[in-house]
Amino acid sequence: MKGSTYRRCSCRDPKTGKELGTSCPKRNSRNHCTYSIRQELPSREDGSRCSFARGGYSSLKAAQADLDHVRALLGLAQSDDPEGIDLIAEMLAEVSRERSPLPEVEETRRRLNAGQDLIGSLTVAEWLDRWLTGKRIRKSGLNRYETDIRIHLKPHIGNRRLDRLRVSHLSEMFADIRDTNAQILEDNTQRRAALDELATVPWKGVENRARRKAMKAAIDEMAPFRRITGPATRQHVKATLRASLNDAIGQQIITFNPAAHVEIDPARKPKALVWTDERVTKWEQTGEKPSPVMVWTPQQTGAFLDFVAEDRLYAMWHLIAFRGLRRGEACGQPWSETNLDTHSLTVSSQLVQDGWDIEASDPKTDSGYRVVALDDDTVDVLKRYRERQGRDREKWGTAWVETGHVFTQEDGSWLHPGKVTDLFERLVAASGLPPIRLHDLRHGAATLMLAAGIDIKIVSDTLGHSDTRITRDIYQSVLPHVGRSAAEATAKLVPLQRKAEAEKAALKAAKKEKAKKAAAKNAGRAKGGKAGSKAKAQAREAKRRKSKK
């Protein structure tokens, strides 16, 4: 195909405004004109001509180098590969139109052979929008992805080319997030200090009112209270980006996922702690929880269930406390999947909260689909609840909402998971017990099963975990007496010489003490015997004297 370099003068006639071209008097000057190139490209599908054109080169050498570059790119596709020829022609046409740099020959060869897009102008933001549109997951999951993309990913890396995204770019993004966190904490501290100072200024008096007005104006100018981006959120942002880039690799748009290699601070999940007597005492004194995740002892769980025995949703609290259902699973459990005759229920649906809206959904994972065995007491509780629900159905008549759910509102309609949590917190506060979250009842159920010696696999299946490691890592907050028993059993397995000697010494001392007590007892008996004989002799002598008289 034809291609050429040529000189071009951009000077214009001051009268007509047209380019002077070859008639420019300065055209033969060495540094006056610039060089341009033009390379014919394969014709379009409609038969129209297409070419690559670029100008502004300061020397013929530079222009010729780019022309050779274009020809090398055209030569990548074989003559018997019309699709490859069209792809390269389309790429060069866009590069010419967008005035973007010429792509590297070897990189283009690799992309062509791998079936990837030759035009790498797709930005991260454009890809994330395309990826999110194609996701087919539940609404709450989409909203979480959208939040990560809108708040974090687009502002920091959205304008970068997808194929040029590097690990260093992501490290910079997370460093910026940490810096923003520090600024948010500082702003929050300043605003809190200003509000505390404002609270100390009296309301009465002209000077005080003027001062309060000035302080309020200053506070209004401050940044509002904001939440920082914590470790868990940063991990989720990374996971969102990693998932999207994995899909880009699957579509052969890129070959490397930098999100899989960037290092950020790990999100350490708080360990569950049991409300021991010492922790309860400290909580009563300070009002502080030792951990965000707290678990009741069996006695505390029993006290709570006794306290809420007359609550309309007692059966729900009982079921969560003993069998570890999640909040959404309990709210969405249908009677059709609850078989009280066989002492089992099947978890196959849940109610998911999105903002304040709720929707029915399948379990989050495959392991969420499970059969949960029920004990006799739980079955009796559910039977009594079903009878009560039947009475409510008759009471409401035609106004009854038939959802088929086990746990419902008074009129049969769906329970709102958020309202269930609020009700639980009010009941816990009224009971006077140390505070736990509703989800902590699930922690407690797992702990009770493990403390009862139930196999870890059965506990994991009951809770709907995909791996027993999750059960061990999150839910195994061992109760104090279980830990103590385990410690004693472990200590007895190790024979220690000093321990044996101590036991012998203790046994010898015990025998000596026993012999000493026995000797003292015998001495007391002997003394008592002599005193008794003397008393008898005196009594006989007194009787003899009396008879003589």
mmCIF file with all atom_site columns, N, CA and C in Angstrom, residues 332-340 342 344-349 370-372 374 404 406:
data_model
loop_
_atom_site.group_PDB
_atom_site.id
_atom_site.type_symbol
_atom_site.label_atom_id
_atom_site.label_alt_id
_atom_site.label_comp_id
_atom_site.label_asym_id
_atom_site.label_entity_id
_atom_site.label_seq_id
_atom_site.pdbx_PDB_ins_code
_atom_site.Cartn_x
_atom_site.Cartn_y
_atom_site.Cartn_z
_atom_site.occupancy
_atom_site.B_iso_or_equiv
_atom_site.pdbx_formal_charge
_atom_site.auth_seq_id
_atom_site.auth_comp_id
_atom_site.auth_asym_id
_atom_site.auth_atom_id
_atom_site.pdbx_PDB_model_num
ATOM 1  N N  . GLY A 1 332 ? -37.392 -15.115 56.947 1.00 0.00 ? 332 GLY A N  1
ATOM 2  C CA . GLY A 1 332 ? -37.889 -15.634 55.679 1.00 0.00 ? 332 GLY A CA 1
ATOM 3  C C  . GLY A 1 332 ? -38.214 -17.115 55.686 1.00 0.00 ? 332 GLY A C  1
ATOM 4  N N  . GLN A 1 333 ? -38.169 -17.776 56.848 1.00 0.00 ? 333 GLN A N  1
ATOM 5  C CA . GLN A 1 333 ? -38.420 -19.214 56.911 1.00 0.00 ? 333 GLN A CA 1
ATOM 6  C C  . GLN A 1 333 ? -39.895 -19.527 56.643 1.00 0.00 ? 333 GLN A C  1
ATOM 7  N N  . PRO A 1 334 ? -40.202 -20.339 55.622 1.00 0.00 ? 334 PRO A N  1
ATOM 8  C CA . PRO A 1 334 ? -41.605 -20.672 55.330 1.00 0.00 ? 334 PRO A CA 1
ATOM 9  C C  . PRO A 1 334 ? -42.057 -21.926 56.096 1.00 0.00 ? 334 PRO A C  1
ATOM 10 N N  . TRP A 1 335 ? -43.369 -21.998 56.355 1.00 0.00 ? 335 TRP A N  1
ATOM 11 C CA . TRP A 1 335 ? -43.910 -23.195 57.002 1.00 0.00 ? 335 TRP A CA 1
ATOM 12 C C  . TRP A 1 335 ? -43.763 -24.415 56.094 1.00 0.00 ? 335 TRP A C  1
ATOM 13 N N  . SER A 1 336 ? -43.771 -24.198 54.772 1.00 0.00 ? 336 SER A N  1
ATOM 14 C CA . SER A 1 336 ? -43.677 -25.322 53.843 1.00 0.00 ? 336 SER A CA 1
ATOM 15 C C  . SER A 1 336 ? -42.338 -26.047 53.947 1.00 0.00 ? 336 SER A C  1
ATOM 16 N N  . GLU A 1 337 ? -41.316 -25.384 54.486 1.00 0.00 ? 337 GLU A N  1
ATOM 17 C CA . GLU A 1 337 ? -39.998 -25.989 54.659 1.00 0.00 ? 337 GLU A CA 1
ATOM 18 C C  . GLU A 1 337 ? -39.696 -26.287 56.121 1.00 0.00 ? 337 GLU A C  1
ATOM 19 N N  . THR A 1 338 ? -40.758 -26.296 56.952 1.00 0.00 ? 338 THR A N  1
ATOM 20 C CA . THR A 1 338 ? -40.599 -26.559 58.385 1.00 0.00 ? 338 THR A CA 1
ATOM 21 C C  . THR A 1 338 ? -41.440 -27.771 58.737 1.00 0.00 ? 338 THR A C  1
ATOM 22 N N  . ASN A 1 339 ? -40.802 -28.902 58.956 1.00 0.00 ? 339 ASN A N  1
ATOM 23 C CA . ASN A 1 339 ? -41.490 -30.156 59.225 1.00 0.00 ? 339 ASN A CA 1
ATOM 24 C C  . ASN A 1 339 ? -41.307 -30.524 60.693 1.00 0.00 ? 339 ASN A C  1
ATOM 25 N N  . LEU A 1 340 ? -42.316 -30.215 61.500 1.00 0.00 ? 340 LEU A N  1
ATOM 26 C CA . LEU A 1 340 ? -42.202 -30.475 62.935 1.00 0.00 ? 340 LEU A CA 1
ATOM 27 C C  . LEU A 1 340 ? -42.366 -31.958 63.257 1.00 0.00 ? 340 LEU A C  1
ATOM 28 N N  . THR A 1 342 ? -40.950 -34.420 61.579 1.00 0.00 ? 342 THR A N  1
ATOM 29 C CA . THR A 1 342 ? -39.626 -35.043 61.434 1.00 0.00 ? 342 THR A CA 1
ATOM 30 C C  . THR A 1 342 ? -38.539 -34.276 62.196 1.00 0.00 ? 342 THR A C  1
ATOM 31 N N  . SER A 1 344 ? -37.301 -31.181 61.854 1.00 0.00 ? 344 SER A N  1
ATOM 32 C CA . SER A 1 344 ? -36.296 -30.547 60.994 1.00 0.00 ? 344 SER A CA 1
ATOM 33 C C  . SER A 1 344 ? -36.917 -29.379 60.243 1.00 0.00 ? 344 SER A C  1
ATOM 34 N N  . LEU A 1 345 ? -36.073 -28.484 59.776 1.00 0.00 ? 345 LEU A N  1
ATOM 35 C CA . LEU A 1 345 ? -36.482 -27.418 58.872 1.00 0.00 ? 345 LEU A CA 1
ATOM 36 C C  . LEU A 1 345 ? -35.400 -27.255 57.813 1.00 0.00 ? 345 LEU A C  1
ATOM 37 N N  . THR A 1 346 ? -35.804 -26.806 56.641 1.00 0.00 ? 346 THR A N  1
ATOM 38 C CA . THR A 1 346 ? -34.877 -26.596 55.536 1.00 0.00 ? 346 THR A CA 1
ATOM 39 C C  . THR A 1 346 ? -34.740 -25.106 55.271 1.00 0.00 ? 346 THR A C  1
ATOM 40 N N  . VAL A 1 347 ? -33.522 -24.592 55.360 1.00 0.00 ? 347 VAL A N  1
ATOM 41 C CA . VAL A 1 347 ? -33.261 -23.179 55.073 1.00 0.00 ? 347 VAL A CA 1
ATOM 42 C C  . VAL A 1 347 ? -33.094 -23.038 53.565 1.00 0.00 ? 347 VAL A C  1
ATOM 43 N N  . SER A 1 348 ? -34.050 -22.380 52.922 1.00 0.00 ? 348 SER A N  1
ATOM 44 C CA . SER A 1 348 ? -34.019 -22.252 51.467 1.00 0.00 ? 348 SER A CA 1
ATOM 45 C C  . SER A 1 348 ? -34.292 -20.840 50.992 1.00 0.00 ? 348 SER A C  1
ATOM 46 N N  . SER A 1 349 ? -34.564 -19.908 51.908 1.00 0.00 ? 349 SER A N  1
ATOM 47 C CA . SER A 1 349 ? -34.847 -18.522 51.529 1.00 0.00 ? 349 SER A CA 1
ATOM 48 C C  . SER A 1 349 ? -34.528 -17.604 52.689 1.00 0.00 ? 349 SER A C  1
ATOM 49 N N  . ARG A 1 370 ? -29.571 -25.687 53.624 1.00 0.00 ? 370 ARG A N  1
ATOM 50 C CA . ARG A 1 370 ? -29.219 -26.747 54.563 1.00 0.00 ? 370 ARG A CA 1
ATOM 51 C C  . ARG A 1 370 ? -30.452 -27.225 55.320 1.00 0.00 ? 370 ARG A C  1
ATOM 52 N N  . VAL A 1 371 ? -30.346 -28.397 55.890 1.00 0.00 ? 371 VAL A N  1
ATOM 53 C CA . VAL A 1 371 ? -31.386 -28.961 56.744 1.00 0.00 ? 371 VAL A CA 1
ATOM 54 C C  . VAL A 1 371 ? -30.907 -28.846 58.183 1.00 0.00 ? 371 VAL A C  1
ATOM 55 N N  . VAL A 1 372 ? -31.745 -28.264 59.038 1.00 0.00 ? 372 VAL A N  1
ATOM 56 C CA . VAL A 1 372 ? -31.392 -28.043 60.439 1.00 0.00 ? 372 VAL A CA 1
ATOM 57 C C  . VAL A 1 372 ? -32.270 -28.937 61.301 1.00 0.00 ? 372 VAL A C  1
ATOM 58 N N  . LEU A 1 374 ? -34.084 -30.262 64.705 1.00 0.00 ? 374 LEU A N  1
ATOM 59 C CA . LEU A 1 374 ? -34.714 -29.562 65.820 1.00 0.00 ? 374 LEU A CA 1
ATOM 60 C C  . LEU A 1 374 ? -34.864 -30.508 67.005 1.00 0.00 ? 374 LEU A C  1
ATOM 61 N N  . GLY A 1 404 ? -47.174 -17.208 54.242 1.00 0.00 ? 404 GLY A N  1
ATOM 62 C CA . GLY A 1 404 ? -46.645 -18.553 54.390 1.00 0.00 ? 404 GLY A CA 1
ATOM 63 C C  . GLY A 1 404 ? -45.407 -18.623 55.254 1.00 0.00 ? 404 GLY A C  1
ATOM 64 N N  . VAL A 1 406 ? -43.109 -18.514 58.727 1.00 0.00 ? 406 VAL A N  1
ATOM 65 C CA . VAL A 1 406 ? -43.274 -18.951 60.111 1.00 0.00 ? 406 VAL A CA 1
ATOM 66 C C  . VAL A 1 406 ? -43.438 -17.747 61.024 1.00 0.00 ? 406 VAL A C  1
#
